[in-house]
mmCIF file of C-alpha atoms in Angstrom:
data_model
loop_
_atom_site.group_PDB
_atom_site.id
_atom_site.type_symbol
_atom_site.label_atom_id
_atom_site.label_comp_id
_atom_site.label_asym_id
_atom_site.label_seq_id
_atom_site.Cartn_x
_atom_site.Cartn_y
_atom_site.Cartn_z
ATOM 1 C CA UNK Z 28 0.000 0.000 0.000
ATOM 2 C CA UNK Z 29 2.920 2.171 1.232
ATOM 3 C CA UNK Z 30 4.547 1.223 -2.013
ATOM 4 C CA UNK Z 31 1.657 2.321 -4.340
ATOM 5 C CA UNK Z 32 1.146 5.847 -2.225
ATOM 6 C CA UNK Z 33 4.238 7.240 -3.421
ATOM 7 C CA UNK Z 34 3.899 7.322 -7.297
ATOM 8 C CA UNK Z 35 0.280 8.387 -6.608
ATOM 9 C CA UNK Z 36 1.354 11.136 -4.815
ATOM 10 C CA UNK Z 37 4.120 12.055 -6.635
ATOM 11 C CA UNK Z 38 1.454 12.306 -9.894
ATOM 12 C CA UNK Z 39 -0.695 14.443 -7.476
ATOM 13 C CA UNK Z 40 2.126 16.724 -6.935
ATOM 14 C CA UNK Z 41 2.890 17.099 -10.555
ATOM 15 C CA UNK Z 42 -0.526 17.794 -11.563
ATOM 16 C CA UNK Z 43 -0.799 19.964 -8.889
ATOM 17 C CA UNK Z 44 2.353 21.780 -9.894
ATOM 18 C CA UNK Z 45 1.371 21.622 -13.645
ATOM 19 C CA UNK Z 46 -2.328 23.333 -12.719
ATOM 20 C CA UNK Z 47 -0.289 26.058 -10.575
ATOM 21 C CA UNK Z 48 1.894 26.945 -13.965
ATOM 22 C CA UNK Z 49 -1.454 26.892 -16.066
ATOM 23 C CA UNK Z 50 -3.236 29.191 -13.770
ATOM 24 C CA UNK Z 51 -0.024 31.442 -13.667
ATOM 25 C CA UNK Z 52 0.525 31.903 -17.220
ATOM 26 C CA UNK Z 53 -3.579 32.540 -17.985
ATOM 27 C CA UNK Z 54 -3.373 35.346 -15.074
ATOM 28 C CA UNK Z 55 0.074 36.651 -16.546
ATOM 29 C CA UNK Z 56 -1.702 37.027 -19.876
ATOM 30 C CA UNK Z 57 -4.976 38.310 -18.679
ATOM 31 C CA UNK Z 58 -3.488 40.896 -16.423
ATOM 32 C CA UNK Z 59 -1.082 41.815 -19.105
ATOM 33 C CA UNK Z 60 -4.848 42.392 -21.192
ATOM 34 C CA UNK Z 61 -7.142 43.513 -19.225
ATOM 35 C CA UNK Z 62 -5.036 44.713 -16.162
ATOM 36 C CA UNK Z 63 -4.871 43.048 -12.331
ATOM 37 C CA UNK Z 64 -8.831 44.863 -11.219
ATOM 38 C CA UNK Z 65 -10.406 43.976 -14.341
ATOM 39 C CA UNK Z 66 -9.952 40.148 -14.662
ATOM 40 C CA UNK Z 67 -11.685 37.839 -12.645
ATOM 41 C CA UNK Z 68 -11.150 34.287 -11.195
ATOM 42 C CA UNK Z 69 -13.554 33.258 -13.721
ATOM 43 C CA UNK Z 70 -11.726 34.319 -16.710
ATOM 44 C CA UNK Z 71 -8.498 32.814 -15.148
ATOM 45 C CA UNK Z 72 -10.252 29.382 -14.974
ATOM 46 C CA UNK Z 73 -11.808 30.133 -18.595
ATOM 47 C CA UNK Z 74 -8.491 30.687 -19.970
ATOM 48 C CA UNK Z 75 -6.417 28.237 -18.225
ATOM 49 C CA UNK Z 76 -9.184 24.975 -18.220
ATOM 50 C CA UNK Z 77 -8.349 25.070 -14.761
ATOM 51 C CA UNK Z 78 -11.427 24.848 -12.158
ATOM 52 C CA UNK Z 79 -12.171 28.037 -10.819
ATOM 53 C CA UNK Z 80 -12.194 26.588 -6.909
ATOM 54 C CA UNK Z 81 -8.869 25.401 -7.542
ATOM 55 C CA UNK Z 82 -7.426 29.008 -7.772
ATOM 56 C CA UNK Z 83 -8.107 29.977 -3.792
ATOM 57 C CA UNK Z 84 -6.516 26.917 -3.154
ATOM 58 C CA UNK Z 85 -3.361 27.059 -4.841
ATOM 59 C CA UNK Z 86 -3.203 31.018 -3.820
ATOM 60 C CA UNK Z 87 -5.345 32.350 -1.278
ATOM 61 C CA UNK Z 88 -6.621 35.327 -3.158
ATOM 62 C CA UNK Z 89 -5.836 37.467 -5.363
ATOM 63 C CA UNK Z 90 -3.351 39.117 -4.243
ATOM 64 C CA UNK Z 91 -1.731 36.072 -3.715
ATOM 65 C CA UNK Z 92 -1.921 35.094 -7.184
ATOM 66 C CA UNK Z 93 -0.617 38.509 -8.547
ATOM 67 C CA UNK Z 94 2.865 37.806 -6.109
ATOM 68 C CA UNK Z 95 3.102 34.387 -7.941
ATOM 69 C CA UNK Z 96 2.643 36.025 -11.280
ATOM 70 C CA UNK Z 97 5.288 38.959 -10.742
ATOM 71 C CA UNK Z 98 7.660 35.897 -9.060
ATOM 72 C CA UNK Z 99 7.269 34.068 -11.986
ATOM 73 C CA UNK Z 100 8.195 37.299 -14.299
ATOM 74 C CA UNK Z 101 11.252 38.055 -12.447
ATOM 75 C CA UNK Z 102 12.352 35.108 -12.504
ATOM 76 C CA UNK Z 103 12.409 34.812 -16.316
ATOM 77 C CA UNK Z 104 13.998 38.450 -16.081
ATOM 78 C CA UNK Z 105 17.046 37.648 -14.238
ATOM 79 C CA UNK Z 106 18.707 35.756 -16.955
ATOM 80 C CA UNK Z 107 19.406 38.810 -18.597
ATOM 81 C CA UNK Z 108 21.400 40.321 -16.062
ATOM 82 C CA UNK Z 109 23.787 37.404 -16.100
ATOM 83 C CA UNK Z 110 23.688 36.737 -19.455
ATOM 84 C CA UNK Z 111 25.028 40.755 -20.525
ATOM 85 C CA UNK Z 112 28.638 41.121 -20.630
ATOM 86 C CA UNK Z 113 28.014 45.515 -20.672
ATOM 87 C CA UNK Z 114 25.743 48.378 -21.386
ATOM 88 C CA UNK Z 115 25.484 47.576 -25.029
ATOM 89 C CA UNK Z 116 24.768 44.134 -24.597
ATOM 90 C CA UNK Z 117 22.304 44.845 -21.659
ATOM 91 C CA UNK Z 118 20.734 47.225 -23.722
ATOM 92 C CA UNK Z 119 20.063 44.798 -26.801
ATOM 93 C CA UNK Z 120 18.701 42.391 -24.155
ATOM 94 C CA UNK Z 121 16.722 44.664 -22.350
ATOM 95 C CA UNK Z 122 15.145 45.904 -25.725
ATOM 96 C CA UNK Z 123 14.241 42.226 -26.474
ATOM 97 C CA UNK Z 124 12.446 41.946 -23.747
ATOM 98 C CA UNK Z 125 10.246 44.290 -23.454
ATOM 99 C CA UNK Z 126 9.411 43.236 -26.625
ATOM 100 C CA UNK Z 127 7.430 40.308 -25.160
ATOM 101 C CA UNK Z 128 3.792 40.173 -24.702
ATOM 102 C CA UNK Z 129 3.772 39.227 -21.358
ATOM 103 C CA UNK Z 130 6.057 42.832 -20.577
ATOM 104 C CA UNK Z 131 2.762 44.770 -21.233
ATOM 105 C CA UNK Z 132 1.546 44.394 -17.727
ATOM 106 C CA UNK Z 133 4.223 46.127 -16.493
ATOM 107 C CA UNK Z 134 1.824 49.179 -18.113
ATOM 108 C CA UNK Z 135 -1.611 47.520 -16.938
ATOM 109 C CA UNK Z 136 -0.070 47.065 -13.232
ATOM 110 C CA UNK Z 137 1.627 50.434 -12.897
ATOM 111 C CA UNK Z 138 -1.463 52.512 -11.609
ATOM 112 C CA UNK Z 139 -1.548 50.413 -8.443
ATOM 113 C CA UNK Z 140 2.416 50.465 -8.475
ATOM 114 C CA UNK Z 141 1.360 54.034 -6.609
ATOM 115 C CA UNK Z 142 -0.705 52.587 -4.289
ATOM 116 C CA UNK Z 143 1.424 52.415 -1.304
ATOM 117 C CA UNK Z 144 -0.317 49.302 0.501
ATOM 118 C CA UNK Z 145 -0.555 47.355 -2.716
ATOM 119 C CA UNK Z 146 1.499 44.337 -3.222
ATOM 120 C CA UNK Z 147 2.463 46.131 -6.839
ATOM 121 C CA UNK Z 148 4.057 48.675 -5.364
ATOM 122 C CA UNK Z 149 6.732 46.633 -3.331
ATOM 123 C CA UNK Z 150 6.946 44.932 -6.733
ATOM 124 C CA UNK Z 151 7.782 47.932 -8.685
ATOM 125 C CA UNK Z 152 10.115 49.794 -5.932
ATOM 126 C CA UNK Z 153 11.984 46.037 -6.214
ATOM 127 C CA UNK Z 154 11.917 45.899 -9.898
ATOM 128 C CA UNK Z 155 13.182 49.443 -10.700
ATOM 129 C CA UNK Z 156 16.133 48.573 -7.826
ATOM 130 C CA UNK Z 157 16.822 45.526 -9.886
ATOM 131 C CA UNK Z 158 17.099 46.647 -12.606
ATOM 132 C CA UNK Z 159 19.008 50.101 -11.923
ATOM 133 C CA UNK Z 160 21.709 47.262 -10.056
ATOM 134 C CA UNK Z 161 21.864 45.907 -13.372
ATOM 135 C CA UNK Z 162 22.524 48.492 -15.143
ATOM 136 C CA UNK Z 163 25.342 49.903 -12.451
ATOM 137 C CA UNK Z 164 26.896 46.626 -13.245
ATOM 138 C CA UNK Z 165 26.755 46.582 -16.705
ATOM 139 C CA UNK Z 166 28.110 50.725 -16.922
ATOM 140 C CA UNK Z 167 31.870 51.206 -17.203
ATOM 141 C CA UNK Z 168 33.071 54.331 -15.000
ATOM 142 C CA UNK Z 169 34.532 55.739 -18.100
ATOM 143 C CA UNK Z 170 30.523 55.741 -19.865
ATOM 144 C CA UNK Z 171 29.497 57.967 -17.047
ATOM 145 C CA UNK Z 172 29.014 61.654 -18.340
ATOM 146 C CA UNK Z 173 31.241 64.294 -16.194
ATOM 147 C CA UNK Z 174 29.704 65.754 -13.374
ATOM 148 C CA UNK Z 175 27.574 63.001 -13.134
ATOM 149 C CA UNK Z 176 27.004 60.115 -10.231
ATOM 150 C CA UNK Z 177 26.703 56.361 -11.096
ATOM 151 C CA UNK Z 178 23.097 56.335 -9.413
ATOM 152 C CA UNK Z 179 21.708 59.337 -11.229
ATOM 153 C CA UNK Z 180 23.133 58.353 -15.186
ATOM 154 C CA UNK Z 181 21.373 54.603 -14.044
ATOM 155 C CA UNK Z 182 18.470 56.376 -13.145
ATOM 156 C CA UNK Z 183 18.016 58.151 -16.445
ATOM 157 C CA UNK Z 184 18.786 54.729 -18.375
ATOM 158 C CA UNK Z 185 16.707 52.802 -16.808
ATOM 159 C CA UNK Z 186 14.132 55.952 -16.820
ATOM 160 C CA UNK Z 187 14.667 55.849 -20.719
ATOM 161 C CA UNK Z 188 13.799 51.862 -21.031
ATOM 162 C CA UNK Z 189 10.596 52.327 -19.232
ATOM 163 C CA UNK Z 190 9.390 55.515 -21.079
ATOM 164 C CA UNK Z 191 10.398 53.748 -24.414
ATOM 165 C CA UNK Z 192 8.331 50.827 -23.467
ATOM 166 C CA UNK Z 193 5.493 52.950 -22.481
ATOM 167 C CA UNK Z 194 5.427 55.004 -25.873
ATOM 168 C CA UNK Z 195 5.472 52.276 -27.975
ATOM 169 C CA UNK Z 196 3.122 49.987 -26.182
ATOM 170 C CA UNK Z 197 0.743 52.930 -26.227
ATOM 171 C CA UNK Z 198 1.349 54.117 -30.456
ATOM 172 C CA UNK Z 199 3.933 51.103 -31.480
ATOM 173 C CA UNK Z 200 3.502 52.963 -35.074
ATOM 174 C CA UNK Z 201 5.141 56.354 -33.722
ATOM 175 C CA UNK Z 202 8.159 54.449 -31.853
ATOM 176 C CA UNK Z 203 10.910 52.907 -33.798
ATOM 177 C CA UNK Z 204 12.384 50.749 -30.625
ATOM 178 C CA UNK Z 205 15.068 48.980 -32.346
ATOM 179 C CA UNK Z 206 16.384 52.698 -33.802
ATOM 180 C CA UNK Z 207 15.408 53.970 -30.236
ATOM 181 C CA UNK Z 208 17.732 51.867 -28.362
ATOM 182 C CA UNK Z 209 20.729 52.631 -30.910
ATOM 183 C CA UNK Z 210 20.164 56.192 -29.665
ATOM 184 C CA UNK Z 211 19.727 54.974 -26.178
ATOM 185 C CA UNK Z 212 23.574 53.531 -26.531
ATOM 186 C CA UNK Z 213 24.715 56.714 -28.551
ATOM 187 C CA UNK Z 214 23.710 58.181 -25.232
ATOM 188 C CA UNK Z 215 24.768 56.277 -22.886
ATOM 189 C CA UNK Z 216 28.199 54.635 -24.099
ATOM 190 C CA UNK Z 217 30.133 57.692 -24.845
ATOM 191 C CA UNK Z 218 33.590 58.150 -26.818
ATOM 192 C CA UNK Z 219 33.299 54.837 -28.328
ATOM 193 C CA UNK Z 220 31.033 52.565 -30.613
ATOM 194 C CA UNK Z 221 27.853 52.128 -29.467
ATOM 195 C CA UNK Z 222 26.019 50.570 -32.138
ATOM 196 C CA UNK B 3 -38.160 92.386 -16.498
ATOM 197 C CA UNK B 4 -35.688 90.988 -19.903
ATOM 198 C CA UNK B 5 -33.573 94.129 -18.054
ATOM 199 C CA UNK B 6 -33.145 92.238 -15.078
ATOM 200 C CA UNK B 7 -33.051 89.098 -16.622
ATOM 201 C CA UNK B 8 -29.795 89.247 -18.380
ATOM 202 C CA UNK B 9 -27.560 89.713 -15.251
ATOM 203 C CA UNK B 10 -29.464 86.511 -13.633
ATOM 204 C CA UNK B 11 -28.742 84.371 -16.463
ATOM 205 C CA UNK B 12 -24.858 85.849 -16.333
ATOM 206 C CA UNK B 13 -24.735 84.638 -12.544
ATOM 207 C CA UNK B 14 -26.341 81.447 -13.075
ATOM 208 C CA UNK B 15 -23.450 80.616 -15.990
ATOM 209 C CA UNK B 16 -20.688 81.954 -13.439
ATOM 210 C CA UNK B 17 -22.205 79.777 -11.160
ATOM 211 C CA UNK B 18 -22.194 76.698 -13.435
ATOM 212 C CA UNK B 19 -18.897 77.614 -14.684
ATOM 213 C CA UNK B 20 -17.659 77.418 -10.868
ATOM 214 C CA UNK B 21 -18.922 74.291 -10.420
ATOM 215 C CA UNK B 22 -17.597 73.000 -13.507
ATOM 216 C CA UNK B 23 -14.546 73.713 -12.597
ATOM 217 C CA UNK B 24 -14.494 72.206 -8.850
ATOM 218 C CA UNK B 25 -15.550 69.509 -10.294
ATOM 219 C CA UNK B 26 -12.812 68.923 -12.770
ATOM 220 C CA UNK B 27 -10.434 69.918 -9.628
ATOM 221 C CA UNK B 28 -11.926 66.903 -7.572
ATOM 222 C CA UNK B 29 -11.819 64.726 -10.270
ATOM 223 C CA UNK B 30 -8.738 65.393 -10.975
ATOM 224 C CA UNK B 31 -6.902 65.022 -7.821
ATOM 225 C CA UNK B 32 -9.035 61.747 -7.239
ATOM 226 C CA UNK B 33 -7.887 60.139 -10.367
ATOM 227 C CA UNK B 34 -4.071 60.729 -9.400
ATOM 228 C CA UNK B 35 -4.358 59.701 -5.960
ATOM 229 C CA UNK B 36 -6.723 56.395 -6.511
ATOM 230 C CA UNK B 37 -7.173 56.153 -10.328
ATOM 231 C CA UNK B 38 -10.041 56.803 -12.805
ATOM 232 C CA UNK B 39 -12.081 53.015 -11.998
ATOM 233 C CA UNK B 40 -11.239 53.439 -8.337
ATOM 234 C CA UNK B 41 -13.366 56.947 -8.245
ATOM 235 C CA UNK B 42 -17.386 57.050 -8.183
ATOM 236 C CA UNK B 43 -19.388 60.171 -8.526
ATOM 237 C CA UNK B 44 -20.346 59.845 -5.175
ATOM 238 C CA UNK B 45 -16.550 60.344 -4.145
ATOM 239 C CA UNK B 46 -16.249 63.285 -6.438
ATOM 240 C CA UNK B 47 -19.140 65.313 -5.384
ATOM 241 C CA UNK B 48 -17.922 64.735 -1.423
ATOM 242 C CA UNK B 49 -14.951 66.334 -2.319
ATOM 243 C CA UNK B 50 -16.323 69.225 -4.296
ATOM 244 C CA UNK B 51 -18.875 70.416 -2.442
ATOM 245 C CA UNK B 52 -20.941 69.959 -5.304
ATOM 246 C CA UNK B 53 -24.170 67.847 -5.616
ATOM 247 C CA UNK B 54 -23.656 64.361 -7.536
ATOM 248 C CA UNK B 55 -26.852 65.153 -9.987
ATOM 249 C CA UNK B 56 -24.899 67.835 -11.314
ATOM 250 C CA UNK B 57 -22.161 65.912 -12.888
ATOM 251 C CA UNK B 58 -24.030 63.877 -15.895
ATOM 252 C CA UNK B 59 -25.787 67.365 -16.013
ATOM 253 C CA UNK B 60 -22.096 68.675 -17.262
ATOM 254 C CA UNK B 61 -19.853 66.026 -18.340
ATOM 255 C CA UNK B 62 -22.656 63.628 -19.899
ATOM 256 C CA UNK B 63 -21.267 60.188 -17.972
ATOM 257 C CA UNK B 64 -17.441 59.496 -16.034
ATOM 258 C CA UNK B 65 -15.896 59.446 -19.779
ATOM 259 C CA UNK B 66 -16.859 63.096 -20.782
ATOM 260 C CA UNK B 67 -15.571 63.930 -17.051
ATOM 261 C CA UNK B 68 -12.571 62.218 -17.634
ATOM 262 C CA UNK B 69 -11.962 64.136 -21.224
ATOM 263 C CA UNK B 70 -12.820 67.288 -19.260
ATOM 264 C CA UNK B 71 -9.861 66.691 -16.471
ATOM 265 C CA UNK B 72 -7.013 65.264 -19.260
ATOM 266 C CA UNK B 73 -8.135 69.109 -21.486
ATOM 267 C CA UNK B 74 -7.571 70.932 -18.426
ATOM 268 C CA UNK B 75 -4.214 69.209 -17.714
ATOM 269 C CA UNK B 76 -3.396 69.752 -21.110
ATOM 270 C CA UNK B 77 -4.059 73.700 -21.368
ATOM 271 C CA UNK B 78 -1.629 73.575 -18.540
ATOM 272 C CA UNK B 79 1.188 71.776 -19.709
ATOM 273 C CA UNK B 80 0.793 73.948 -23.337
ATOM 274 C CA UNK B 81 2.278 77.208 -21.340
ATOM 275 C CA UNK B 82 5.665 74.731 -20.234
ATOM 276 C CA UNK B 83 6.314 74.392 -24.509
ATOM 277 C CA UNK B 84 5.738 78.245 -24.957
ATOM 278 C CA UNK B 85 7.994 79.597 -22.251
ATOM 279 C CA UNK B 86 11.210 77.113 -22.767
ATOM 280 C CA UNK B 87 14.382 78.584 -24.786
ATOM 281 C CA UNK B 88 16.182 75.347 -25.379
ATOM 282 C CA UNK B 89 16.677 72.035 -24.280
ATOM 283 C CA UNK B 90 18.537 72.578 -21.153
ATOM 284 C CA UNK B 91 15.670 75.351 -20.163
ATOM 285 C CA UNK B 92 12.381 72.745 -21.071
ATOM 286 C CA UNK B 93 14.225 70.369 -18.953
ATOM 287 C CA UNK B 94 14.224 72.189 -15.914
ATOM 288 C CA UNK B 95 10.408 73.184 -16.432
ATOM 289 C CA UNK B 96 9.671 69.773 -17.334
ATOM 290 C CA UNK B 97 10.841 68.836 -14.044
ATOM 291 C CA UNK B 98 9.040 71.003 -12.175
ATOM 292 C CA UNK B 99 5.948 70.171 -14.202
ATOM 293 C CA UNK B 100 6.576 66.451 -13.261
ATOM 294 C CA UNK B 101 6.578 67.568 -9.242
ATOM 295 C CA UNK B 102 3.346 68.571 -9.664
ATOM 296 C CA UNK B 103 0.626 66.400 -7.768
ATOM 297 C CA UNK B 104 -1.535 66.152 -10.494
ATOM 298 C CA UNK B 105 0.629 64.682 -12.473
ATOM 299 C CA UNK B 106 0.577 61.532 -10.815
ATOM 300 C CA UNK B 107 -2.717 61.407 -12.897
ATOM 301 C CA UNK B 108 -0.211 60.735 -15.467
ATOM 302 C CA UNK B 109 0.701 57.269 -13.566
ATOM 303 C CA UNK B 110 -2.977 56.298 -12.139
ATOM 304 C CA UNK B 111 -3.747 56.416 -15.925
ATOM 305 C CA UNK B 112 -1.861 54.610 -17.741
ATOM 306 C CA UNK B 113 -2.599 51.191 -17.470
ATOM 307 C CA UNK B 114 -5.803 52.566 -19.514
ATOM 308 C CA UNK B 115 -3.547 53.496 -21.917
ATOM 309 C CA UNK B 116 -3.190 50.399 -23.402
ATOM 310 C CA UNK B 117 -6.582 50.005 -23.974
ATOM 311 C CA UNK B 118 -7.258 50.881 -27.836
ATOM 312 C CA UNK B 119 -10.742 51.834 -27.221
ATOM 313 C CA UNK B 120 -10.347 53.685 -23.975
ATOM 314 C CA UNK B 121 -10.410 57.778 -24.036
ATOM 315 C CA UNK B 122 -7.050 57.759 -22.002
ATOM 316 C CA UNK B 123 -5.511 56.068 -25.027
ATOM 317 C CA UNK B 124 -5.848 58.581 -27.526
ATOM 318 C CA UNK B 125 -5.060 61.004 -24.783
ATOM 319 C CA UNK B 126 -1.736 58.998 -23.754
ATOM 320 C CA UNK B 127 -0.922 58.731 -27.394
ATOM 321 C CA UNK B 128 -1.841 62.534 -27.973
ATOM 322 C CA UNK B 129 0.023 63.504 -25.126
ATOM 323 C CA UNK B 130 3.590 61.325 -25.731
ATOM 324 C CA UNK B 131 3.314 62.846 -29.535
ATOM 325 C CA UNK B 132 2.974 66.366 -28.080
ATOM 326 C CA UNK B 133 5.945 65.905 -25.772
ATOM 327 C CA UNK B 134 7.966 65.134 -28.280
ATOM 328 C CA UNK B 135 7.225 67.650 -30.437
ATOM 329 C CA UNK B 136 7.940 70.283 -27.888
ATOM 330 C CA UNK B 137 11.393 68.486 -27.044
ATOM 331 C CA UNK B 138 12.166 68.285 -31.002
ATOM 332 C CA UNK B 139 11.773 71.914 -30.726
ATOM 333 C CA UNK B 140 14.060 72.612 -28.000
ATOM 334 C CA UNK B 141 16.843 70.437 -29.274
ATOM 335 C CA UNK B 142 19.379 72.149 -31.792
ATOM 336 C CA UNK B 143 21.002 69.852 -34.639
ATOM 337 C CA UNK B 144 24.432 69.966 -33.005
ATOM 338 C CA UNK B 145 22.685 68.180 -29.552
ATOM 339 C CA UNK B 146 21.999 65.067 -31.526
ATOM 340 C CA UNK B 147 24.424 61.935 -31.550
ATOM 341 C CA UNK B 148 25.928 61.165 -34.214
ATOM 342 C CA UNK B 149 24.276 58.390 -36.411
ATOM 343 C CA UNK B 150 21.042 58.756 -34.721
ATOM 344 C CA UNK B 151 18.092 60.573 -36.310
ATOM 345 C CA UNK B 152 16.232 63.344 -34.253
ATOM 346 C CA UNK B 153 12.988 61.260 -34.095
ATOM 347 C CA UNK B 154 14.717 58.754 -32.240
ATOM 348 C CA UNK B 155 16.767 60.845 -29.846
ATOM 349 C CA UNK B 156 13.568 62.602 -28.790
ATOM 350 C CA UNK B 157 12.057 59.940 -28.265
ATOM 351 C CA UNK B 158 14.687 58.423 -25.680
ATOM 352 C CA UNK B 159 14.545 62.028 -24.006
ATOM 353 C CA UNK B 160 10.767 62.083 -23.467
ATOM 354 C CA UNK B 161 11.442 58.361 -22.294
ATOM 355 C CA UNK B 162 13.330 59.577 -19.739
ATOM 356 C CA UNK B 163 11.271 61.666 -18.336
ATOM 357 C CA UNK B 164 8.291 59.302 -18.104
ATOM 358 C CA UNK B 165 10.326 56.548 -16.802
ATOM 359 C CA UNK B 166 11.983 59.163 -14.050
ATOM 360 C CA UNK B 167 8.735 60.339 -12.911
ATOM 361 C CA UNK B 168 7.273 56.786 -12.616
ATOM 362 C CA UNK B 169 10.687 55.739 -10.515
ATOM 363 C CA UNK B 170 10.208 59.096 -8.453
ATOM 364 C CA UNK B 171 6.656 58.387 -7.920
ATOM 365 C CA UNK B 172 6.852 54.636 -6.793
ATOM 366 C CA UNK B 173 9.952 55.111 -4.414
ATOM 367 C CA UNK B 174 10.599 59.244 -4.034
ATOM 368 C CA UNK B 175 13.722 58.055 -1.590
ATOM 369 C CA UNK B 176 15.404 56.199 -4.372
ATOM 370 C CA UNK B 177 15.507 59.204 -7.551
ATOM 371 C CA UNK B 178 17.149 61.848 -6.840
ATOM 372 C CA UNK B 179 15.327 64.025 -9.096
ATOM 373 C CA UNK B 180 17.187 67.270 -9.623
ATOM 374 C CA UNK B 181 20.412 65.297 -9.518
ATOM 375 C CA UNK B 182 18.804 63.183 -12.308
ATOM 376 C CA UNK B 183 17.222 65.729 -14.640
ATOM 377 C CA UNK B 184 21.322 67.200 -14.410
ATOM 378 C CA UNK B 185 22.583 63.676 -15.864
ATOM 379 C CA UNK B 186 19.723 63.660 -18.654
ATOM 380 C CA UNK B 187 20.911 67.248 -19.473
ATOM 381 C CA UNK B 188 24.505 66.163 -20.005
ATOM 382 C CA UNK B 189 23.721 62.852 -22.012
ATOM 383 C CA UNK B 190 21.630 64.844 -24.003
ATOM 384 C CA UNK B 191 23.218 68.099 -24.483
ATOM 385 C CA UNK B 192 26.785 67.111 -25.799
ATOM 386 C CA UNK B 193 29.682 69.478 -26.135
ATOM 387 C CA UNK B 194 28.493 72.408 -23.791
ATOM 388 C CA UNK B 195 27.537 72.683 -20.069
ATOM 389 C CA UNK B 196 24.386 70.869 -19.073
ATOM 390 C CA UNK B 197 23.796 72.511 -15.726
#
């Protein structure tokens, strides 16, 4: 009996984990859609074929379902930081990711990123530390305009990559981002090719 | 008696006019600090003094409101365009302009943004095209980077400054922004002083 438990349980625990990653990739989408407010546990079950009870039981609420979804997207995110060799590189990896679909709720989230109590916002102050650290690491000393601190020249990078993303997500025919992010390097990697 | 009506007809559209505009104000500084879904008429008319009934009476429903508020914002941004000598100058009243309460609207709204159909999308898309236009104006030929057009060197400039003000507004302790708006001046403005 003992002996037949084990696979059973271990096919539980795979299903289990299998339903978790369906449920997180239909909220990831949906959010990234419709935003967090507007979607519903029902549309979440509708897009995943997962049953709709299952969802408080694999996170709670809501909320708790958003943390696994922004988990799950910064996971996939960190292999860019230790994948770049420097700013240039960075930069082309950066721009190829916000590229993806899934990238478009960082635009649909951002309203409650202001909302001091919401989970989002602890995401956001986290994500923007993240990936200014990344972008220290990747920036020479020499790149770094006179006059200038590390912190504020990886402010305004980093402040360029989410303003880029923002104007193209909202008129994608108006932003060239490929051309955008040459400029980007122009800017940032100065006295020597940046293209 | 069409003697004495005249100056009763000029009070009542004062009057209206007044309460047009308080309501715009509440709206306004409701949609920055809890966002445009997150605000009821109900919430609007507490903080106006003004009764609820009145606001279908002049905004039609929360849409025409909303297109009321994003006008007003925009009549007051126009003057920041008109007043700026050159690129270092817009800068420094573009960052002033981004201090500005209200202007966390600007945050609040855009997960809307992305929404083709939505009223804040042509506005977003309105607004990032006007932005840039102003900053194409303030930038001479000699500011640009070589091998990058203007188009796309404006548009990493007005990237900037959304993606500072969203980093300012989500963690204030972590921007710097004078200090920042300095280092955008002297990435963007190459060969003379920035500051």
């Amino acid at each position: 009996m003992a002996g037949k438990e084990a696979p059973m349980a271990t096919r539980r625990a795979q299903t289990s984990r299998e339903s978790r990653q369906l449920l997180i990739r239909a909220a990831t989408e949906l959010f990234a859609e419709r935003g967090f407010r507007q979607t519903t546990f029902a549309d979440i079950a509708n897009r995943s074929g997962i049953s709709r009870g299952s969802i408080p039981w694999h996170f709670g609420n809501k909320d708790g379902l958003l943390q696994a979804v922004i988990e799950e997207l910064t996971v996939n995110m960190a292999d860019l930081d230790s994948a770049a060799h420097d700013l240039a590189d960075g930069l082309d990896r950066v721009r190829d990711q916000v590229r993806q679909p899934t990238m478009r709720l960082l635009i649909t989230l951002v309203a409650e990123a202001v909302e001091p109590g919401s989970p989002v916002h602890a995401f956001y102050a986290q994500l923007h530390d993240t990936i200014r650290k990344w972008v220290a690491g990747w920036v020479a000393e020499s790149d770094i305009p006179t006059g200038t601190s590390r912190a504020d020249f990886v402010a305004v990078v980093v402040g360029a990559i989410i303003g880029l993303h923002q104007q193209w997500r909202v008129a994608p025919e108006s932003v060239d981002l490929d051309r955008c992010f040459v400029a980007l390097k122009a800017m940032s990697i100065s006295g020597r090719d940046a293209t």
